[in-house]
Amino acid sequence: EAAVTQSPRNKVAVTGGKVTLSCNQTNNHNNMYWYRQDTGHGLRLIHYSYGAGSTEKGDIPDGYKASRPSQENFSLILELATPSQTSVYFCASGGTGGEQYFGPGTRLTVL
Amino acid sequence: AQSVTQPDARVTVSEGASLQLRCKYSYSGTPYLFWYVQYPRQGLQLLLKYYSGDPVVQGVNGFEAEFSKSNSSFHLRKASVHWSDSAVYFCVLSAENAYKVIFGKGTHLHVLP
């Protein structure tokens, strides 16, 4: 049974539109993460959270917001989507030892 | 500064051959080290982890890795690869109690049947 799930799995959005990517974890981990993966860049950290109500900027936060309303849920919000945000987005949960568990990814295309 | 280097972007081996994927890290403290595998169109899956103790750690599917403090390395090995091992492998570094981790760029492994 998948412990980290993401929705939607695929999304096509228009430039300037709002996009919300959702993540749910059943690992009871305090930490959650949003990454994007692009060819030539590997995984890059966008936002992370160390508990309900907290969000922190990662390495590339510009153009993204995050929300952690509960231990289980962590959302990534693109208020004004741009074509440069076309990517595959991964959510992960983890404890304090650095071990992370990843979701299956969301493929986002911004036209 | 912390960093992870996977010097081989792509490795090709024949099925049944042995495998070593290299990983070098830079960190002044005690590192926590991980190897993840990513199959096409999937998320990353944890293969194995090292926190302390025996420098050789066993993972899933016959993979193992050896930590070397003197060489700042954490190489991944497998005695006999299968075509299904074809994937991208990431070496990852974390510091104790750190929220963030450092990813290597990944090594694409292609196993010839």
XYZ file of C-alpha atoms in Angstrom:
224
model
C 0.000 0.000 0.000
C 1.517 3.281 -1.196
C 2.606 5.477 1.692
C 3.069 8.684 -0.322
C 0.483 9.514 -2.942
C 0.246 12.456 -5.300
C -2.586 13.934 -7.299
C -3.063 14.559 -10.068
C -0.586 12.261 -11.797
C -0.726 14.316 -14.971
C -1.791 17.917 -15.457
C -1.965 20.287 -18.393
C -2.327 23.944 -17.437
C -2.418 27.233 -19.300
C 0.048 30.037 -18.778
C -1.165 32.351 -16.033
C -3.468 29.775 -14.520
C -3.386 28.475 -10.975
C -2.190 24.928 -10.324
C -2.361 22.983 -7.081
C -0.454 19.740 -6.642
C -1.436 17.597 -3.680
C 0.499 15.103 -1.617
C -0.633 12.744 1.118
C 1.530 10.544 3.326
C 0.614 7.784 5.754
C 4.148 7.371 7.181
C 3.450 9.778 10.065
C 6.638 11.624 9.157
C 7.123 15.158 10.359
C 9.083 16.255 7.285
C 7.670 16.625 3.815
C 9.294 17.895 0.637
C 8.487 19.087 -2.857
C 11.056 18.582 -5.621
C 11.092 19.092 -9.330
C 13.073 16.912 -11.681
C 14.368 18.160 -14.994
C 16.825 16.640 -17.398
C 20.280 18.008 -16.678
C 19.332 19.336 -13.244
C 18.528 16.252 -11.242
C 16.208 16.800 -8.262
C 15.856 20.316 -6.919
C 14.151 21.216 -3.656
C 11.307 23.735 -3.948
C 9.734 23.812 -0.481
C 9.757 21.655 2.596
C 7.946 21.402 5.892
C 8.846 20.014 9.294
C 5.348 19.786 10.638
C 1.770 20.877 10.260
C 1.516 24.615 9.760
C 5.154 25.061 8.733
C 6.603 25.696 5.299
C 10.179 26.562 4.418
C 11.824 27.697 1.209
C 14.067 25.251 -0.506
C 16.650 25.971 -3.160
C 14.311 27.139 -5.951
C 11.143 28.559 -4.306
C 10.430 31.425 -6.721
C 7.033 31.080 -8.364
C 5.834 28.446 -5.893
C 3.961 28.456 -2.609
C 3.408 25.560 -0.236
C 0.796 24.649 2.333
C 0.921 22.065 5.131
C -2.516 22.004 6.741
C -1.992 18.684 8.497
C 0.629 16.040 9.246
C -0.549 14.028 6.253
C -1.012 16.664 3.555
C 1.391 18.988 1.778
C 0.402 21.013 -1.282
C 2.423 22.888 -3.864
C 0.732 25.906 -5.424
C 1.626 27.663 -8.636
C -0.373 30.911 -8.525
C 0.580 32.014 -12.037
C 1.908 29.054 -13.960
C 4.568 29.633 -16.612
C 5.957 27.289 -19.302
C 9.276 27.180 -17.395
C 7.436 25.302 -14.642
C 6.781 22.389 -16.975
C 8.429 19.509 -15.145
C 7.924 16.370 -13.107
C 7.164 17.120 -9.471
C 7.874 14.724 -6.631
C 6.637 14.820 -3.082
C 8.474 12.985 -0.310
C 8.139 12.411 3.396
C 10.938 11.692 5.853
C 12.145 11.564 9.413
C 15.160 13.226 11.007
C 17.679 10.697 9.688
C 17.515 11.947 6.118
C 15.720 8.897 4.743
C 12.931 9.977 2.401
C 10.025 8.188 0.789
C 8.846 9.457 -2.537
C 5.530 9.623 -4.278
C 5.044 8.514 -7.898
C 5.345 12.022 -9.315
C 3.132 14.512 -11.141
C 3.884 15.385 -14.736
C 2.940 19.034 -15.268
C 2.809 20.694 -18.666
C 2.189 24.428 -18.863
C 1.158 25.581 -22.309
C 30.176 22.896 1.763
C 28.327 19.647 1.373
C 28.283 17.975 -2.015
C 27.786 14.644 -3.723
C 29.518 13.665 -6.943
C 28.573 10.737 -9.121
C 31.340 10.848 -11.722
C 29.696 8.481 -14.194
C 26.606 9.869 -15.868
C 26.010 6.618 -17.758
C 27.194 3.051 -17.206
C 26.541 0.111 -19.532
C 27.136 -3.482 -18.472
C 26.077 -6.886 -19.723
C 23.576 -8.993 -17.836
C 25.325 -11.196 -15.313
C 28.317 -8.902 -14.967
C 29.320 -7.266 -11.711
C 28.580 -3.607 -11.124
C 30.070 -0.691 -9.247
C 28.521 2.773 -9.291
C 30.731 5.428 -7.786
C 29.806 8.114 -5.303
C 32.061 10.671 -3.650
C 30.849 13.060 -0.980
C 32.158 16.164 0.699
C 31.118 16.807 4.287
C 33.118 17.695 7.362
C 30.846 15.982 9.861
C 29.414 12.485 10.164
C 27.483 11.747 6.985
C 24.315 9.791 6.565
C 24.406 8.223 3.108
C 21.793 6.656 0.902
C 21.352 5.086 -2.499
C 18.040 5.424 -4.323
C 16.866 3.897 -7.597
C 14.444 5.455 -10.043
C 12.776 3.322 -12.698
C 11.260 5.045 -15.731
C 8.256 7.214 -14.909
C 8.387 6.319 -11.215
C 9.454 7.965 -7.991
C 12.699 7.273 -6.199
C 12.929 4.138 -4.075
C 15.365 3.639 -1.229
C 17.910 0.887 -1.929
C 20.048 1.136 1.193
C 21.292 3.490 3.875
C 24.361 4.016 6.027
C 24.342 5.760 9.391
C 27.247 4.226 11.278
C 28.922 0.925 12.164
C 29.794 -1.764 9.619
C 30.952 0.111 6.518
C 29.351 -2.450 4.204
C 25.590 -2.191 4.154
C 23.182 -4.515 2.425
C 20.175 -3.327 0.492
C 17.352 -4.735 -1.532
C 17.700 -6.911 -4.627
C 21.311 -7.920 -3.883
C 22.753 -4.424 -3.785
C 25.341 -3.413 -1.238
C 27.431 -0.310 -0.631
C 30.676 0.370 1.156
C 31.366 3.504 3.132
C 34.932 4.790 3.223
C 35.686 7.772 5.440
C 39.268 8.010 4.224
C 38.189 8.149 0.573
C 34.954 10.078 1.212
C 33.161 7.497 -0.865
C 30.031 5.368 -0.794
C 30.159 3.112 -3.842
C 27.261 0.865 -4.790
C 27.934 -2.719 -5.877
C 26.102 -5.732 -7.174
C 27.658 -9.095 -7.937
C 25.487 -9.976 -10.925
C 23.140 -7.511 -12.616
C 19.850 -8.299 -14.305
C 18.294 -6.425 -17.201
C 15.599 -5.197 -14.800
C 18.267 -3.263 -12.884
C 18.335 -0.746 -15.716
C 17.405 2.544 -14.037
C 18.840 5.761 -12.668
C 20.712 5.508 -9.365
C 21.120 8.436 -7.015
C 23.602 8.813 -4.190
C 22.308 11.070 -1.403
C 23.976 12.755 1.577
C 22.349 13.955 4.763
C 23.711 15.429 7.939
C 22.492 14.275 11.339
C 19.199 15.956 12.206
C 19.177 17.826 8.925
C 15.918 18.522 7.162
C 17.494 18.776 3.744
C 19.527 16.256 1.789
C 22.003 16.600 -1.057
C 21.415 14.584 -4.221
C 24.002 13.488 -6.693
C 23.188 14.022 -10.370
C 22.447 10.334 -10.826
C 23.958 7.520 -12.884
C 21.979 5.940 -15.705
C 22.574 2.199 -15.658
C 21.866 0.288 -18.859
C 22.048 -3.496 -18.643
C 22.425 -5.274 -21.962
C 20.384 -8.502 -22.125
